XYZ file of C-alpha atoms in Angstrom:
629
model
C -31.072 -19.024 -26.310
C -31.690 -21.793 -23.654
C -30.498 -21.180 -20.149
C -28.806 -24.290 -20.070
C -26.256 -22.744 -22.715
C -26.549 -19.355 -21.517
C -25.326 -18.108 -17.919
C -26.677 -14.389 -17.563
C -25.063 -14.153 -14.603
C -21.916 -14.990 -15.558
C -22.108 -13.034 -18.907
C -22.982 -9.762 -16.508
C -20.309 -10.655 -14.235
C -17.806 -10.421 -17.550
C -19.141 -7.424 -18.827
C -18.637 -5.935 -15.303
C -14.887 -6.892 -15.383
C -14.588 -5.959 -18.691
C -15.922 -2.155 -18.362
C -13.823 -1.817 -14.889
C -10.791 -1.919 -17.214
C -11.931 0.385 -19.954
C -13.673 2.999 -17.578
C -9.985 2.679 -15.734
C -8.668 3.405 -19.277
C -11.530 6.524 -19.750
C -10.670 8.026 -16.654
C -6.771 7.477 -17.039
C -7.653 9.264 -20.362
C -9.074 12.098 -19.652
C -6.935 12.945 -16.923
C -4.183 13.355 -19.584
C -6.587 14.915 -21.974
C -7.245 17.518 -18.758
C -3.367 18.903 -19.806
C -4.545 20.139 -23.308
C -7.183 22.353 -22.012
C -7.439 25.499 -23.974
C -4.362 24.311 -26.167
C -4.088 24.559 -29.567
C -3.896 21.191 -30.553
C -4.593 17.722 -28.630
C -3.075 14.313 -28.584
C -5.374 12.709 -31.136
C -4.162 9.499 -29.840
C -5.682 10.385 -26.665
C -9.105 10.901 -28.102
C -8.879 8.027 -29.854
C -8.241 5.352 -27.327
C -11.404 7.338 -25.588
C -13.303 6.894 -28.397
C -12.762 2.876 -29.087
C -13.002 2.495 -25.199
C -16.680 4.073 -25.173
C -17.689 2.214 -28.218
C -16.787 -0.705 -27.085
C -18.950 -0.287 -23.554
C -21.865 0.540 -25.949
C -21.827 -2.293 -28.084
C -21.496 -4.962 -25.224
C -23.980 -2.991 -23.020
C -26.292 -3.415 -25.888
C -25.703 -7.194 -26.211
C -26.907 -7.645 -22.980
C -29.959 -5.142 -23.122
C -28.598 -2.999 -20.732
C -30.202 0.008 -22.682
C -29.672 2.943 -20.100
C -25.881 2.423 -20.234
C -25.888 1.880 -23.311
C -27.470 5.430 -24.090
C -25.011 6.976 -21.818
C -21.785 5.296 -23.696
C -23.511 6.503 -26.941
C -23.808 10.064 -26.043
C -20.163 9.872 -24.658
C -19.445 8.478 -27.649
C -20.774 11.292 -29.390
C -18.757 14.092 -27.429
C -15.407 12.285 -27.982
C -16.061 12.080 -31.509
C -16.577 15.885 -31.919
C -13.099 16.218 -30.520
C -11.946 13.892 -32.776
C -13.214 15.448 -35.705
C -11.934 18.828 -34.404
C -16.024 19.949 -34.364
C -15.782 21.480 -30.441
C -12.653 22.999 -28.393
C -11.584 21.531 -25.252
C -12.405 23.407 -22.257
C -12.089 22.542 -18.483
C -15.892 22.781 -18.481
C -16.320 20.331 -20.837
C -14.041 18.239 -19.285
C -15.856 17.986 -16.143
C -18.954 17.427 -17.559
C -17.075 14.173 -18.826
C -15.811 13.219 -15.828
C -19.216 13.362 -14.233
C -20.281 11.043 -17.049
C -17.685 8.798 -16.521
C -18.543 8.822 -13.262
C -22.166 8.368 -13.847
C -22.106 5.538 -16.075
C -19.615 3.707 -13.475
C -22.238 4.133 -11.238
C -24.755 2.421 -13.495
C -22.655 -0.602 -14.559
C -22.133 -1.634 -10.536
C -26.014 -0.623 -9.886
C -26.172 -4.121 -12.315
C -24.248 -6.226 -10.020
C -25.699 -4.520 -6.345
C -22.420 -2.838 -5.762
C -24.166 0.637 -5.872
C -27.373 2.301 -6.246
C -28.487 4.007 -9.689
C -27.591 7.902 -9.296
C -30.030 10.583 -9.530
C -30.341 12.681 -12.355
C -29.459 10.341 -15.099
C -32.180 11.615 -17.567
C -31.275 14.840 -16.812
C -27.307 14.350 -17.573
C -28.126 12.644 -20.686
C -30.536 15.769 -21.673
C -27.259 18.086 -21.065
C -24.602 16.003 -22.684
C -27.439 15.534 -25.940
C -28.031 19.053 -26.078
C -24.013 19.952 -25.817
C -23.469 17.452 -28.759
C -26.299 19.086 -30.828
C -25.361 22.308 -30.265
C -21.428 21.662 -31.436
C -23.184 19.516 -34.476
C -24.970 22.518 -35.278
C -22.209 24.756 -35.577
C -19.638 22.492 -37.115
C -22.728 22.192 -40.018
C -22.858 26.039 -39.891
C -18.924 26.259 -40.685
C -18.823 23.903 -43.227
C -21.665 25.277 -44.986
C -19.986 28.646 -44.881
C -17.723 27.585 -46.936
C -19.554 26.074 -49.591
C -19.886 28.040 -52.898
C -23.578 27.281 -53.949
C -22.703 27.592 -57.591
C -26.325 27.783 -59.112
C -26.848 30.930 -57.177
C -23.543 32.282 -57.502
C -23.036 33.714 -54.466
C -20.540 32.161 -51.251
C -23.024 31.305 -47.828
C -22.306 33.838 -45.085
C -20.824 32.262 -41.762
C -23.067 32.807 -38.403
C -23.473 36.372 -37.390
C -22.334 37.533 -34.038
C -25.200 37.468 -32.433
C -25.595 33.700 -33.418
C -21.991 33.228 -31.751
C -22.851 35.131 -28.697
C -26.398 33.260 -28.360
C -24.623 29.717 -29.108
C -21.789 30.524 -26.399
C -24.761 31.379 -24.127
C -26.346 27.997 -24.424
C -22.862 26.087 -24.076
C -22.199 28.100 -21.012
C -25.687 27.199 -19.993
C -25.565 23.943 -20.134
C -21.837 23.296 -18.487
C -22.853 24.994 -15.790
C -25.715 22.959 -15.468
C -23.409 20.104 -14.696
C -22.094 21.837 -12.149
C -25.679 21.676 -9.957
C -26.018 17.994 -10.603
C -22.697 16.538 -9.043
C -22.634 12.822 -7.798
C -22.585 11.948 -4.391
C -19.622 11.632 -1.827
C -19.407 8.504 -2.316
C -18.832 7.971 -6.418
C -15.978 9.957 -5.356
C -14.595 6.879 -3.189
C -14.590 4.887 -6.039
C -13.437 7.130 -8.966
C -10.529 5.486 -10.610
C -7.823 6.467 -12.507
C -4.329 6.019 -13.470
C -0.828 6.981 -11.906
C 0.686 10.048 -12.894
C 4.107 10.771 -11.321
C 5.629 14.420 -11.792
C 8.462 13.699 -13.298
C 6.546 12.815 -16.940
C 6.457 9.239 -16.260
C 2.853 9.376 -14.981
C 1.071 7.491 -17.785
C 2.383 5.076 -19.842
C 2.532 5.288 -23.685
C 0.213 5.108 -25.886
C 2.452 2.428 -27.762
C 2.975 0.642 -24.113
C -0.792 0.631 -23.221
C -1.243 -1.258 -27.114
C 1.538 -3.806 -26.197
C -0.448 -4.274 -22.863
C -3.575 -4.591 -24.484
C -2.196 -7.466 -26.769
C -0.831 -9.001 -23.807
C -4.035 -9.246 -22.533
C -4.690 -11.952 -24.990
C -2.477 -14.399 -23.897
C -4.365 -14.305 -20.732
C -7.128 -15.596 -19.010
C -9.897 -14.757 -16.154
C -9.869 -17.028 -13.289
C -12.264 -16.679 -10.802
C -10.262 -15.980 -7.349
C -12.608 -18.775 -5.520
C -10.923 -21.401 -7.559
C -7.328 -20.061 -6.636
C -8.417 -20.248 -3.245
C -9.265 -23.656 -3.466
C -6.221 -24.472 -5.150
C -3.855 -22.761 -2.387
C -5.839 -24.641 -0.065
C -5.082 -27.861 -1.441
C -0.931 -26.746 -1.712
C -1.385 -25.772 1.957
C -2.496 -29.822 2.485
C 0.283 -30.691 0.676
C 2.973 -28.781 2.820
C 1.353 -30.576 5.842
C 1.836 -34.038 4.421
C 5.398 -32.805 3.218
C 6.456 -32.466 6.474
C 4.655 -35.265 7.905
C 6.466 -37.387 5.347
C 9.650 -35.843 6.061
C 8.934 -36.397 10.080
C 8.746 -39.933 9.430
C 12.023 -40.059 7.208
C 13.517 -38.385 10.123
C 12.047 -40.655 12.774
C 13.134 -43.823 10.849
C 16.531 -42.389 10.382
C 17.118 -41.857 14.172
C 15.776 -45.651 14.924
C 18.348 -47.776 12.261
C 20.394 -47.870 15.895
C 18.110 -50.311 16.831
C 17.844 -52.325 14.215
C 21.978 -52.705 14.051
C 22.422 -55.851 14.637
C 19.574 -57.420 13.105
C 18.529 -59.031 9.821
C 15.943 -56.481 9.292
C 18.701 -53.697 9.304
C 19.352 -54.176 5.722
C 15.784 -54.195 4.659
C 14.884 -50.557 6.736
C 17.977 -48.995 5.875
C 18.012 -48.603 1.869
C 13.913 -48.046 2.280
C 14.753 -45.470 4.963
C 17.534 -43.854 2.561
C 14.427 -44.097 -0.175
C 11.749 -42.394 2.270
C 14.283 -39.577 2.861
C 14.895 -39.276 -0.651
C 11.222 -39.185 -1.825
C 10.494 -36.816 0.706
C 12.984 -34.427 -0.486
C 11.785 -34.366 -3.911
C 8.306 -33.947 -2.698
C 9.644 -31.088 -0.889
C 11.156 -29.502 -4.095
C 8.285 -29.921 -6.181
C 5.707 -28.958 -3.454
C 7.537 -25.685 -3.220
C 7.360 -25.129 -6.997
C 3.904 -25.616 -7.105
C 3.696 -23.296 -4.246
C 5.647 -20.424 -5.303
C 3.512 -21.146 -8.819
C 0.342 -20.423 -7.301
C 1.158 -17.835 -5.658
C 2.780 -16.007 -8.244
C -0.735 -16.671 -10.316
C -2.377 -15.054 -6.622
C -0.160 -12.040 -7.238
C -1.339 -8.766 -9.162
C -0.017 -5.581 -9.133
C -1.070 -3.078 -6.324
C -0.979 -0.539 -9.358
C -4.879 -2.190 -9.550
C -5.314 0.011 -6.028
C -3.294 3.043 -6.794
C -5.251 3.737 -10.209
C -8.223 4.932 -8.543
C -5.998 7.797 -6.345
C -5.520 10.526 -8.757
C -8.486 10.912 -9.939
C -9.978 11.351 -6.008
C -7.221 13.566 -5.530
C -8.080 15.875 -8.377
C -11.565 16.431 -7.256
C -10.813 16.195 -3.713
C -8.488 19.214 -4.087
C -10.704 21.012 -6.574
C -13.288 20.923 -3.561
C -10.825 22.118 -0.888
C -9.568 24.603 -3.462
C -5.858 23.650 -3.253
C -3.473 22.512 -5.392
C -2.167 19.150 -4.924
C -0.055 16.622 -7.221
C -0.329 13.050 -6.339
C 3.321 11.388 -7.256
C 3.023 7.402 -7.636
C 6.077 5.214 -7.261
C 5.722 1.329 -7.398
C 2.841 0.644 -8.743
C 4.322 -2.801 -10.520
C 4.683 -4.021 -7.081
C 3.034 -7.198 -6.699
C 0.639 -8.401 -3.623
C -1.457 -11.290 -2.994
C -5.103 -10.523 -4.699
C -6.629 -10.935 -1.086
C -4.423 -8.291 0.403
C -5.069 -6.025 -2.541
C -8.571 -6.138 -2.111
C -8.795 -5.102 1.524
C -5.760 -2.180 1.655
C -7.835 0.416 -0.902
C -9.928 1.419 1.890
C -7.106 2.334 4.485
C -5.233 3.881 1.471
C -8.370 6.485 0.667
C -8.514 7.410 4.105
C -4.952 8.197 4.538
C -4.653 10.057 0.875
C -8.252 11.854 1.766
C -6.224 12.761 5.289
C -3.079 14.128 3.537
C -5.662 16.304 1.188
C -7.778 17.727 3.970
C -5.123 18.125 6.870
C -1.822 17.862 5.660
C -1.891 20.066 2.533
C -1.936 23.913 3.283
C -3.786 26.266 1.342
C -1.682 27.828 -1.717
C -1.121 30.965 0.329
C -0.285 29.288 3.090
C 2.174 27.573 1.456
C 3.882 30.720 -0.217
C 4.448 32.592 2.709
C 6.134 29.553 4.004
C 8.364 29.607 1.132
C 6.844 26.409 -0.217
C 5.790 25.493 -3.814
C 2.310 26.521 -4.472
C 0.958 23.283 -5.544
C 1.217 20.547 -2.500
C 2.819 17.058 -3.422
C 1.385 13.695 -2.091
C 3.875 10.721 -2.394
C 2.397 6.888 -3.108
C 5.407 4.517 -2.844
C 5.292 0.621 -2.706
C 8.556 -1.961 -2.387
C 9.302 -4.878 -1.624
C 11.516 -5.677 1.233
C 11.970 -9.247 2.373
C 8.965 -10.997 2.681
C 6.970 -8.009 3.037
C 5.390 -4.865 0.824
C 6.030 -1.890 1.999
C 3.670 1.049 1.114
C 4.626 4.691 2.218
C 1.803 7.614 2.078
C 3.642 11.260 2.658
C 2.749 14.866 2.061
C 4.871 18.029 2.024
C 2.230 19.890 4.180
C 1.954 21.177 7.626
C 2.995 18.082 9.557
C 1.274 17.082 12.982
C 0.929 20.083 15.626
C 1.917 17.274 18.910
C 0.745 20.305 21.215
C -2.697 21.007 19.352
C -3.177 17.240 19.023
C -2.343 16.545 23.119
C -4.866 19.660 23.652
C -7.481 17.830 21.900
C -7.013 14.611 23.581
C -6.783 16.106 26.848
C -10.430 17.740 25.908
C -11.873 14.398 24.801
C -10.886 12.749 27.787
C -8.336 10.318 25.906
C -5.526 11.811 28.415
C -5.066 13.958 31.507
C -2.672 16.700 31.677
C -0.566 15.179 33.932
C 0.542 12.386 31.649
C 3.883 12.188 30.306
C 3.661 11.256 26.857
C 6.215 10.442 24.159
C 5.734 12.351 20.981
C 5.179 8.798 19.448
C 2.080 8.174 22.095
C 0.774 11.759 21.168
C 1.360 10.713 17.397
C -0.948 7.541 18.015
C -3.888 9.505 19.894
C -4.888 10.690 15.832
C -5.804 6.793 16.070
C -8.284 7.010 18.532
C -12.101 6.685 17.338
C -13.992 9.883 17.125
C -10.605 12.077 17.420
C -9.955 15.138 14.746
C -8.371 17.912 15.244
C -10.727 19.435 12.387
C -11.970 22.680 13.227
C -15.187 22.074 11.493
C -16.811 18.767 9.754
C -16.825 18.811 5.703
C -17.845 16.396 3.567
C -14.053 15.068 3.302
C -13.247 14.781 6.986
C -13.427 16.254 10.815
C -15.993 13.441 11.904
C -13.275 11.799 13.873
C -13.939 8.571 11.357
C -11.200 7.274 9.101
C -7.461 6.937 10.792
C -8.826 4.427 13.125
C -10.710 2.544 10.637
C -6.806 2.592 8.667
C -5.064 1.177 11.929
C -8.033 -1.520 12.651
C -7.790 -2.620 8.859
C -4.115 -2.817 8.758
C -3.849 -4.782 11.964
C -6.791 -7.380 10.378
C -4.019 -8.002 7.440
C -1.529 -8.689 10.018
C -0.127 -5.572 8.824
C 2.106 -2.846 10.684
C 1.265 0.705 10.579
C 3.747 3.342 11.323
C 3.489 7.487 11.406
C 6.456 9.916 11.111
C 5.941 13.624 11.110
C 7.685 16.795 11.208
C 5.702 19.748 11.738
C 5.824 22.321 9.154
C 7.762 19.897 6.756
C 5.020 17.026 6.472
C 4.297 13.660 7.034
C 4.659 9.893 6.337
C 2.457 7.199 6.983
C 4.367 3.873 6.313
C 2.301 0.192 6.055
C 4.237 -2.911 6.136
C 2.185 -5.876 5.111
C 2.764 -9.906 4.298
C 2.917 -10.878 0.684
C 0.261 -13.482 1.480
C -1.951 -14.304 4.242
C -1.933 -18.040 3.362
C 1.401 -19.768 4.062
C 4.238 -17.992 6.520
C 7.378 -18.875 8.212
C 6.690 -19.282 12.103
C 8.605 -19.983 14.754
C 7.543 -22.699 17.273
C 7.434 -22.448 20.318
C 6.245 -24.587 24.011
C 4.125 -23.165 26.434
C 2.312 -25.154 29.389
C 2.770 -28.202 27.346
C 1.400 -26.814 24.043
C 2.767 -25.519 20.739
C 2.612 -21.680 19.997
C 3.424 -20.497 16.034
C 4.716 -16.918 16.214
C 4.766 -15.503 12.646
C 8.463 -14.950 11.652
C 8.042 -11.693 10.460
C 7.091 -10.046 13.688
C 10.262 -11.510 15.761
C 13.431 -9.880 15.955
C 15.426 -12.504 17.431
C 15.263 -15.120 20.322
C 17.281 -15.712 23.582
C 17.694 -17.275 27.022
C 17.685 -14.741 29.995
C 18.694 -15.073 33.730
C 16.403 -14.641 36.297
C 18.826 -12.243 37.762
C 18.642 -10.118 34.252
C 14.838 -9.556 35.188
C 13.503 -6.350 37.102
C 9.797 -5.424 37.910
C 8.544 -2.003 37.486
C 5.304 -1.084 39.088
C 4.369 -5.262 38.591
C 5.582 -5.373 35.029
C 8.411 -7.319 34.251
C 11.384 -5.722 32.313
C 14.662 -6.559 30.657
C 17.433 -4.192 29.576
C 18.457 -5.136 25.821
C 21.808 -3.173 24.514
C 20.689 0.042 26.211
C 16.891 -0.327 25.611
C 14.046 -1.412 28.074
C 11.923 -4.028 26.800
C 8.634 -5.026 29.023
C 8.090 -9.108 29.123
C 4.762 -10.376 28.539
C 4.201 -13.964 30.141
C 2.400 -16.211 27.251
C 1.269 -18.952 29.993
C -0.348 -16.148 32.197
C -1.535 -14.265 29.489
C -3.712 -17.198 28.571
C -4.142 -18.296 32.111
C -2.405 -21.818 31.214
C -1.117 -22.439 34.763
C 2.370 -22.348 34.032
C 4.587 -22.424 36.644
C 7.708 -19.851 36.504
C 11.533 -21.254 35.997
C 13.476 -19.753 38.789
C 16.690 -19.304 37.091
C 15.852 -18.982 33.295
C 13.518 -17.009 30.713
C 13.400 -17.762 27.227
C 11.900 -14.405 25.093
C 11.124 -13.855 21.645
C 11.616 -10.351 21.195
C 8.718 -9.028 18.540
C 7.943 -5.879 17.223
C 4.509 -3.937 17.351
C 4.599 -0.319 16.171
C 8.150 0.726 16.622
C 7.950 -1.170 20.401
C 9.845 -3.995 21.242
C 8.113 -6.518 23.685
C 9.882 -9.820 24.910
C 7.106 -12.712 24.827
C 8.059 -15.059 27.446
C 7.749 -18.711 26.553
C 9.219 -22.490 27.732
C 11.401 -23.476 25.337
C 12.183 -23.048 21.489
C 10.914 -25.861 18.938
C 12.743 -24.260 15.383
C 11.641 -22.760 12.766
C 8.489 -24.163 10.436
C 6.583 -22.941 7.066
C 3.211 -23.293 8.441
C -0.439 -23.084 6.458
C -3.149 -20.694 8.513
C -6.248 -22.125 8.563
C -8.610 -19.727 10.253
C -10.494 -20.522 13.283
C -14.113 -22.097 13.259
C -16.886 -19.568 14.041
C -18.000 -22.109 16.650
C -14.804 -21.112 18.768
C -15.318 -17.324 18.015
C -12.471 -14.503 18.306
C -9.341 -15.269 20.752
C -7.646 -12.644 21.995
C -4.176 -12.920 21.188
C -4.892 -15.997 18.647
C -5.298 -15.228 14.738
C -5.463 -18.857 14.007
C -4.188 -22.446 13.535
C -2.049 -24.897 11.847
C -1.800 -28.320 11.448
C 1.998 -30.045 11.841
C 3.427 -32.424 10.583
C 2.820 -34.986 13.338
C -0.674 -33.928 12.986
C -1.074 -31.978 15.783
C -2.581 -28.434 15.956
C -0.851 -25.324 16.806
C -2.506 -21.839 17.382
C -1.119 -19.211 15.545
C -0.095 -16.266 17.780
C -1.366 -12.445 16.831
C 1.378 -10.453 17.690
C -0.311 -7.129 17.135
C -3.497 -7.639 19.051
C -1.765 -10.020 21.793
C 0.425 -7.093 23.000
C -2.149 -4.662 21.853
C -4.362 -5.984 24.380
C -1.931 -6.397 27.069
C -0.845 -2.382 26.861
C -4.822 -1.707 27.271
C -5.177 -3.800 30.139
C -2.234 -2.197 31.678
C -0.092 -5.263 32.059
C 2.950 -3.783 30.403
C 1.581 -0.258 29.769
C 4.536 1.982 30.154
C 6.841 -0.682 31.935
C 9.879 0.217 29.414
C 9.361 4.243 30.247
C 9.058 4.190 33.742
C 12.155 1.876 33.766
C 14.357 4.366 32.476
C-alpha cells in the first residue's frame, strides 16, 4: 500500500489507544477473577471477556506486524481458553502469572511508541507460559481419553497414575514458581492499570453495563487533544472580542448624551441599541460554544483512578499487608489536561498510604482495628472546582516524630514554636522522610514534595488532615479547567492585574488605623483572626506610594492560611482567557500568565500560591499571624 494512503505512525497510535482500553479491561477482569481463586465455579463471562480482549489485541498486532505482541497475546489467549473450557483450575499462582503477562504486554506495546523500554525476560516468560498451557492441554487430553471406550479392544482406558499426577503437579509448581523470579521492574508497577473496586459490592460495573458501554463507544469518535486545544484557543479569542464589542457598545451608550441635541442623535441612538443587542446575542452564543468545547474536553477522572486498584494490590503484597481500596466519584468530569497531570501526585499519595499509613495486620489487630486496612479515593465537584480526597485508616502522622526528624535534618530548630499544621507541612520538604529504612516503595524522601509542586503547577490547593492512630486525609482542590477562568481585576501602580476568583475569599476597604505592624510585617485582625498583608506594588517593585488613609485588600486563601493582598483599587470581575508567558520572558515569580482585556490591553495574572509562598519563604509575612496573636 502506498505511504500516501497509509500513515503507519497514525495507525500505531490508534493501536496503542485501542489496546490501552483493552488492557484496562484485562486488568479489571483479572482482579474480578482473583476473587474466584480456589472456588468451585468461576464467572464464565469474566473469562469470556478476557479471551475476547486478548483475541482482539492479537489480531490488531498481527495486522501491523508486531510479532512479539501478537505471540504473547496468543499465548495468554490460550490460557484464557483453558479457563473458558474448564480445563485448568484457578489458583493464586496462575493469577499472578497472568498479571505478569499483562504487565509485559503493556510494556511491549508502550515500547512501540517510545513510552517504555522493552522489559527483560520476555522470551523466558513466553516459554513458561507455553509450557504451562501445554501441561494443562496434555492433562485435559489424558482426562478426556480416560473416559473413552475403545470398542475394538473391549476395554476402558485408565486415568493417569498417581505418579503421573504428582509429576504433573510438580511441573506446574515449578513453572509458577519461575514467575516469581521474573518480576517486572518497579516502574511497571506505577503504570499498571485496573478498574475501581469499592468495597460495597459496586466495585466493578456489571458485565451488562460494560457491554452497554462498548455499544456507546460506537457512537463516539477519537479526536486529537491538540485539535481541541486549537478550538479552545479560538474560543478564547471569541471571548476577548465579545468583551471588546460589549465595551464599545457601553462606551457609545454613555456618549449619547453628547449628541442629544444634534441631528446625529437620531441615527446613533438606534445603532447603539442594535450594537448592544448584537453584543448580547454574541455573548450568549459565545458562552454556549465555550461550554460545548469545555464539555468535549471533559473526561471522567476514573481514567486515572482505574490504575490504582492494581497498584494497591501489588504494593500491599510486596509489603505483606492487607489493604483494600475504595473508590467513589470515578464518574466526576475534569479537563483532559488536568487529568493527564494529576495521575503522578495521586500515585505518590496512595503509595504513601500503603507504606507509611496502613499498619501491619498484627499491629492493627492489637489496636482493635480490622485486619484489612482501607484506603479511600474520592472525587466530587464543589462549585467550579473538583475535590479529590485520598485517605486511610492507618496510624496517622506522629507529629513529635516529624518534628524530631525536621530538627535532625536542619529544617527547623529546637527553639522554633511550630503549630501542628507547620509540623505536618515538613513532610513536603524535599528529601524529608520518616522511614527507618529505604525500600523499593519509599523512604528516599522523594514523593511528597513532588506532589505539592505538581498540584501548585495545576493552580490547585493541597491540604492535609491527620489524627494519630486514626488516619490521614489528603485533600486536593483543582480548577475544572486551566484555560478560561473568572478573575477579579485590580489596579496596582497604574497597571491592571487579574486575580483568579477561586482563590479570593473577599475584598474590602480597611482604614489605615486598623493596620498594625508586627516584626516589620503589616497585619490586620479580621473577625478575630490575624491576617498578614502583602503589598503587590512593593513585591513587584513598582515604586507605588502608600495611601495614608486607607488600604484596599483582597483576602486570598493558601493552604488554609488567609493573606491580604493590598492593591490600589478594584475594577470588577471578568471572565479571562489565560495566555502563557513567552519563553523569551521566562518565569516571573508571582505571575502565572497574562490575558488580553476587552480594550486590547494586557493584564498579568497573579499566581496567588507562588506569590504568597515566595513571600513566606522570604520572611516578608512569615509568622506575622502567630506573633500578633
